[in-house]
PDB file of C-alpha atoms in Angstrom:
ATOM      1  CA  MET A 476      90.138 109.830  82.654  1.00  0.00           C
ATOM      2  CA  CYS A 477      89.709 108.464  79.127  1.00  0.00           C
ATOM      3  CA  ALA A 478      88.335 109.675  75.865  1.00  0.00           C
ATOM      4  CA  VAL A 479      87.683 108.117  72.552  1.00  0.00           C
ATOM      5  CA  ALA A 480      87.815 109.995  69.384  1.00  0.00           C
ATOM      6  CA  PHE A 481      86.273 108.801  66.172  1.00  0.00           C
ATOM      7  CA  ASP A 482      84.636 109.978  63.077  1.00  0.00           C
ATOM      8  CA  LEU A 483      80.891 110.414  63.328  1.00  0.00           C
ATOM      9  CA  SER A 484      80.330 110.767  59.585  1.00  0.00           C
ATOM     10  CA  SER A 485      77.218 108.870  58.267  1.00  0.00           C
ATOM     11  CA  SER A 486      75.125 109.154  55.378  1.00  0.00           C
ATOM     12  CA  LEU A 487      71.441 108.737  54.571  1.00  0.00           C
ATOM     13  CA  VAL A 488      70.498 105.851  52.174  1.00  0.00           C
ATOM     14  CA  GLU A 489      67.279 105.046  50.793  1.00  0.00           C
ATOM     15  CA  HIS A 490      66.037 101.507  50.871  1.00  0.00           C
ATOM     16  CA  ALA A 491      62.579 100.526  49.625  1.00  0.00           C
ATOM     17  CA  GLY A 492      61.321 104.146  49.963  1.00  0.00           C
ATOM     18  CA  VAL A 493      62.523 104.486  53.484  1.00  0.00           C
ATOM     19  CA  ARG A 494      65.534 106.732  54.427  1.00  0.00           C
ATOM     20  CA  LEU A 495      67.956 105.057  56.785  1.00  0.00           C
ATOM     21  CA  LEU A 496      70.906 106.355  58.626  1.00  0.00           C
ATOM     22  CA  SER A 497      73.976 104.445  57.559  1.00  0.00           C
ATOM     23  CA  VAL A 498      76.636 104.221  60.356  1.00  0.00           C
ATOM     24  CA  PRO A 499      80.013 102.746  59.535  1.00  0.00           C
ATOM     25  CA  VAL A 500      80.264  99.178  60.792  1.00  0.00           C
ATOM     26  CA  GLY A 501      83.690 100.097  62.241  1.00  0.00           C
ATOM     27  CA  LEU A 502      82.065 102.703  64.371  1.00  0.00           C
ATOM     28  CA  LEU A 503      79.613 100.219  65.803  1.00  0.00           C
ATOM     29  CA  VAL A 504      82.473  97.785  66.562  1.00  0.00           C
ATOM     30  CA  LEU A 505      84.572 100.435  68.146  1.00  0.00           C
ATOM     31  CA  THR A 506      81.815 101.514  70.363  1.00  0.00           C
ATOM     32  CA  ALA A 507      81.023  97.994  71.515  1.00  0.00           C
ATOM     33  CA  ALA A 508      84.692  97.149  72.209  1.00  0.00           C
ATOM     34  CA  THR A 509      85.592 100.250  73.857  1.00  0.00           C
ATOM     35  CA  SER A 510      85.041 100.497  77.560  1.00  0.00           C
ATOM     36  CA  CYS A 511      86.201 103.303  79.729  1.00  0.00           C
ATOM     37  CA  THR A 512      86.789 102.413  83.395  1.00  0.00           C
ATOM     38  CA  THR A 513      87.983 104.674  86.096  1.00  0.00           C
ATOM     39  CA  ARG A 514      89.020 103.527  89.725  1.00  0.00           C
ATOM     40  CA  ALA A 515      86.790 105.069  92.402  1.00  0.00           C
ATOM     41  CA  CYS A 516      88.952 105.599  95.429  1.00  0.00           C
ATOM     42  CA  THR A 517      87.800 106.625  98.907  1.00  0.00           C
ATOM     43  CA  GLU A 518      89.698 109.175 100.705  1.00  0.00           C
ATOM     44  CA  ILE A 519      90.755 107.423 103.940  1.00  0.00           C
ATOM     45  CA  GLY A 520      94.006 108.803 105.294  1.00  0.00           C
ATOM     46  CA  ALA A 521      96.844 106.883 106.705  1.00  0.00           C
ATOM     47  CA  ALA A 522     100.430 107.525 107.926  1.00  0.00           C
ATOM     48  CA  SER A 523     103.608 105.458 107.964  1.00  0.00           C
ATOM     49  CA  GLY A 524     104.498 104.453 111.485  1.00  0.00           C
ATOM     50  CA  VAL A 525     104.406 101.764 114.257  1.00  0.00           C
ATOM     51  CA  GLN A 526     101.536 101.139 116.585  1.00  0.00           C
ATOM     52  CA  PHE A 527     102.601 100.217 120.191  1.00  0.00           C
ATOM     53  CA  ASP A 528      99.880  98.368 122.213  1.00  0.00           C
ATOM     54  CA  PHE A 529     100.590  98.077 126.052  1.00  0.00           C
ATOM     55  CA  SER A 530      97.049  97.030 127.069  1.00  0.00           C
ATOM     56  CA  THR A 531      98.560  93.970 128.863  1.00  0.00           C
ATOM     57  CA  LEU A 532      99.858  96.230 131.515  1.00  0.00           C
ATOM     58  CA  PRO A 533      98.009  96.182 134.869  1.00  0.00           C
ATOM     59  CA  ALA A 534      95.770  99.140 135.120  1.00  0.00           C
ATOM     60  CA  ALA A 535      96.774  99.704 138.736  1.00  0.00           C
ATOM     61  CA  GLY A 536     100.037 101.285 137.430  1.00  0.00           C
ATOM     62  CA  ALA A 537      98.483 104.209 135.684  1.00  0.00           C
ATOM     63  CA  PRO A 538      99.171 106.851 134.807  1.00  0.00           C
ATOM     64  CA  TRP A 539     102.111 105.898 132.798  1.00  0.00           C
ATOM     65  CA  GLN A 540     104.721 107.922 131.226  1.00  0.00           C
ATOM     66  CA  VAL A 541     105.129 106.325 127.884  1.00  0.00           C
ATOM     67  CA  THR A 542     107.963 106.854 125.395  1.00  0.00           C
ATOM     68  CA  ALA A 543     107.747 104.987 122.086  1.00  0.00           C
ATOM     69  CA  CYS A 544     110.395 105.309 119.286  1.00  0.00           C
ATOM     70  CA  VAL A 545     110.751 104.162 115.759  1.00  0.00           C
ATOM     71  CA  GLN A 546     114.306 104.656 114.553  1.00  0.00           C
ATOM     72  CA  ASP A 547     115.178 108.134 115.882  1.00  0.00           C
ATOM     73  CA  VAL A 548     111.432 109.569 115.939  1.00  0.00           C
ATOM     74  CA  CYS A 549     110.105 109.379 119.460  1.00  0.00           C
ATOM     75  CA  ASP A 550     106.603 110.280 121.173  1.00  0.00           C
ATOM     76  CA  THR A 551     106.267 110.715 124.920  1.00  0.00           C
ATOM     77  CA  ARG A 552     102.875 110.948 126.593  1.00  0.00           C
ATOM     78  CA  THR A 553     101.206 110.583 129.954  1.00  0.00           C
ATOM     79  CA  VAL A 554      98.660 107.830 129.514  1.00  0.00           C
ATOM     80  CA  GLN A 555      95.802 107.750 132.010  1.00  0.00           C
ATOM     81  CA  GLN A 556      93.829 104.531 133.137  1.00  0.00           C
ATOM     82  CA  ALA A 557      90.835 105.571 130.970  1.00  0.00           C
ATOM     83  CA  ASP A 558      92.926 106.223 127.951  1.00  0.00           C
ATOM     84  CA  VAL A 559      93.398 103.668 125.182  1.00  0.00           C
ATOM     85  CA  PRO A 560      96.722 101.804 126.063  1.00  0.00           C
ATOM     86  CA  SER A 561      98.387 102.456 122.782  1.00  0.00           C
ATOM     87  CA  LEU A 562     100.533 104.915 120.921  1.00  0.00           C
ATOM     88  CA  PHE A 563     101.195 105.453 117.209  1.00  0.00           C
ATOM     89  CA  VAL A 564     104.522 106.945 116.274  1.00  0.00           C
ATOM     90  CA  HIS A 565     104.335 108.448 112.826  1.00  0.00           C
ATOM     91  CA  ASP A 566     107.480 108.405 110.770  1.00  0.00           C
ATOM     92  CA  ASP A 567     107.500 109.549 107.071  1.00  0.00           C
ATOM     93  CA  ALA A 568     111.101 108.204 106.543  1.00  0.00           C
ATOM     94  CA  LEU A 569     109.844 104.616 106.635  1.00  0.00           C
ATOM     95  CA  GLU A 570     110.208 102.559 103.539  1.00  0.00           C
ATOM     96  CA  GLU A 571     109.059  99.381 101.889  1.00  0.00           C
ATOM     97  CA  GLY A 572     110.385  96.119 103.408  1.00  0.00           C
ATOM     98  CA  ALA A 573     112.471  97.984 105.895  1.00  0.00           C
ATOM     99  CA  ALA A 574     113.288  96.373 109.224  1.00  0.00           C
ATOM    100  CA  VAL A 575     113.498  99.173 111.876  1.00  0.00           C
ATOM    101  CA  PRO A 576     114.086  99.391 115.515  1.00  0.00           C
ATOM    102  CA  ALA A 577     110.988  99.954 117.672  1.00  0.00           C
ATOM    103  CA  ARG A 578     111.541 100.929 121.256  1.00  0.00           C
ATOM    104  CA  LEU A 579     108.920 101.253 124.100  1.00  0.00           C
ATOM    105  CA  ARG A 580     109.422 102.550 127.629  1.00  0.00           C
ATOM    106  CA  VAL A 581     106.787 102.696 130.211  1.00  0.00           C
ATOM    107  CA  VAL A 582     107.177 104.101 133.624  1.00  0.00           C
ATOM    108  CA  ASP A 583     104.328 103.570 136.226  1.00  0.00           C
ATOM    109  CA  ALA A 584     102.983 106.219 138.677  1.00  0.00           C
ATOM    110  CA  ALA A 585     105.444 105.145 141.318  1.00  0.00           C
ATOM    111  CA  GLY A 586     108.390 105.820 138.876  1.00  0.00           C
ATOM    112  CA  VAL A 587     109.085 102.227 138.342  1.00  0.00           C
ATOM    113  CA  THR A 588     110.112 101.318 134.768  1.00  0.00           C
ATOM    114  CA  VAL A 589     107.717  98.511 133.943  1.00  0.00           C
ATOM    115  CA  VAL A 590     108.743  98.082 130.106  1.00  0.00           C
ATOM    116  CA  ASP A 591     111.906  99.154 128.494  1.00  0.00           C
ATOM    117  CA  ASP A 592     112.498  96.953 125.446  1.00  0.00           C
ATOM    118  CA  THR A 593     113.516  97.315 121.821  1.00  0.00           C
ATOM    119  CA  THR A 594     112.561  94.902 118.896  1.00  0.00           C
ATOM    120  CA  SER A 595     113.084  94.963 115.182  1.00  0.00           C
ATOM    121  CA  VAL A 596     109.869  95.411 113.132  1.00  0.00           C
ATOM    122  CA  THR A 597     109.353  94.679 109.399  1.00  0.00           C
ATOM    123  CA  LEU A 598     107.037  97.199 107.694  1.00  0.00           C
ATOM    124  CA  SER A 599     104.104  96.161 105.720  1.00  0.00           C
ATOM    125  CA  ARG A 600     102.543  98.036 102.851  1.00  0.00           C
ATOM    126  CA  TYR A 601      99.079  99.419 103.571  1.00  0.00           C
ATOM    127  CA  GLN A 602      96.595 101.060 101.277  1.00  0.00           C
ATOM    128  CA  PRO A 603      93.565 101.993 103.032  1.00  0.00           C
ATOM    129  CA  ASN A 604      91.770 102.924  99.854  1.00  0.00           C
ATOM    130  CA  GLY A 605      92.605  99.809  97.834  1.00  0.00           C
ATOM    131  CA  GLU A 606      95.033  98.981  95.057  1.00  0.00           C
ATOM    132  CA  GLY A 607      95.807 101.726  92.684  1.00  0.00           C
ATOM    133  CA  CYS A 608      94.540 104.329  95.240  1.00  0.00           C
ATOM    134  CA  GLU A 609      96.689 106.715  97.425  1.00  0.00           C
ATOM    135  CA  PRO A 610      97.970 106.690 100.080  1.00  0.00           C
ATOM    136  CA  ILE A 611     100.467 104.029 100.233  1.00  0.00           C
ATOM    137  CA  VAL A 612     102.045 103.811 103.766  1.00  0.00           C
ATOM    138  CA  TRP A 613     104.434 101.498 105.605  1.00  0.00           C
ATOM    139  CA  GLN A 614     103.240 100.308 109.035  1.00  0.00           C
ATOM    140  CA  ALA A 615     104.059  97.631 111.779  1.00  0.00           C
ATOM    141  CA  GLU A 616     102.191  96.759 115.200  1.00  0.00           C
ATOM    142  CA  THR A 617     103.724  95.711 118.317  1.00  0.00           C
ATOM    143  CA  ILE A 618     102.488  94.627 121.769  1.00  0.00           C
ATOM    144  CA  VAL A 619     103.900  94.186 125.139  1.00  0.00           C
ATOM    145  CA  GLY A 620     103.684  90.444 125.851  1.00  0.00           C
ATOM    146  CA  ALA A 621     103.007  88.835 129.304  1.00  0.00           C
ATOM    147  CA  ASP A 622     106.519  88.650 129.991  1.00  0.00           C
ATOM    148  CA  GLY A 623     107.042  92.487 129.405  1.00  0.00           C
ATOM    149  CA  ALA A 624     108.805  92.059 126.029  1.00  0.00           C
ATOM    150  CA  LEU A 625     107.953  94.143 123.065  1.00  0.00           C
ATOM    151  CA  GLN A 626     106.997  91.925 120.123  1.00  0.00           C
ATOM    152  CA  GLN A 627     105.753  92.517 116.581  1.00  0.00           C
ATOM    153  CA  VAL A 628     102.360  91.183 115.785  1.00  0.00           C
ATOM    154  CA  GLU A 629     100.524  90.785 112.456  1.00  0.00           C
ATOM    155  CA  ALA A 630      98.992  94.062 111.274  1.00  0.00           C
ATOM    156  CA  SER A 631      95.331  94.180 111.760  1.00  0.00           C
ATOM    157  CA  SER A 632      94.749  96.903 109.251  1.00  0.00           C
TER     158      SER A 632
END
């Protein structure tokens, strides 16, 4: 929010029988040179964390028991074949430029561990509402490769 304060004093002058309003030249220059801009921010929410994509796993193994961890924060879920094969682990303790461990463990319906891997991910700054707008969060994305290894990918957000 911005405001401009100035003196609005003026006087009436008569010129050739016509009364004119005299406005100080400084006021006109000030008005022309002053602009007040505000940033309009949307209200898209976001959270710091790591996205785990395990869409490369064969659907025949579902339902999966999935445990994903970022540092010491873990989330465990049962993922059905019809579910989106990904999991986001929210961690507010993540900070700018940090490299943190990300671990994914997936056990299939037969009880066989099909993925159990840890990788280091480097967090990227993400501002869903644009520069100068909140929130500012730190995120990374991972995917299970064809070889079953967990690897960081470039963030799509």
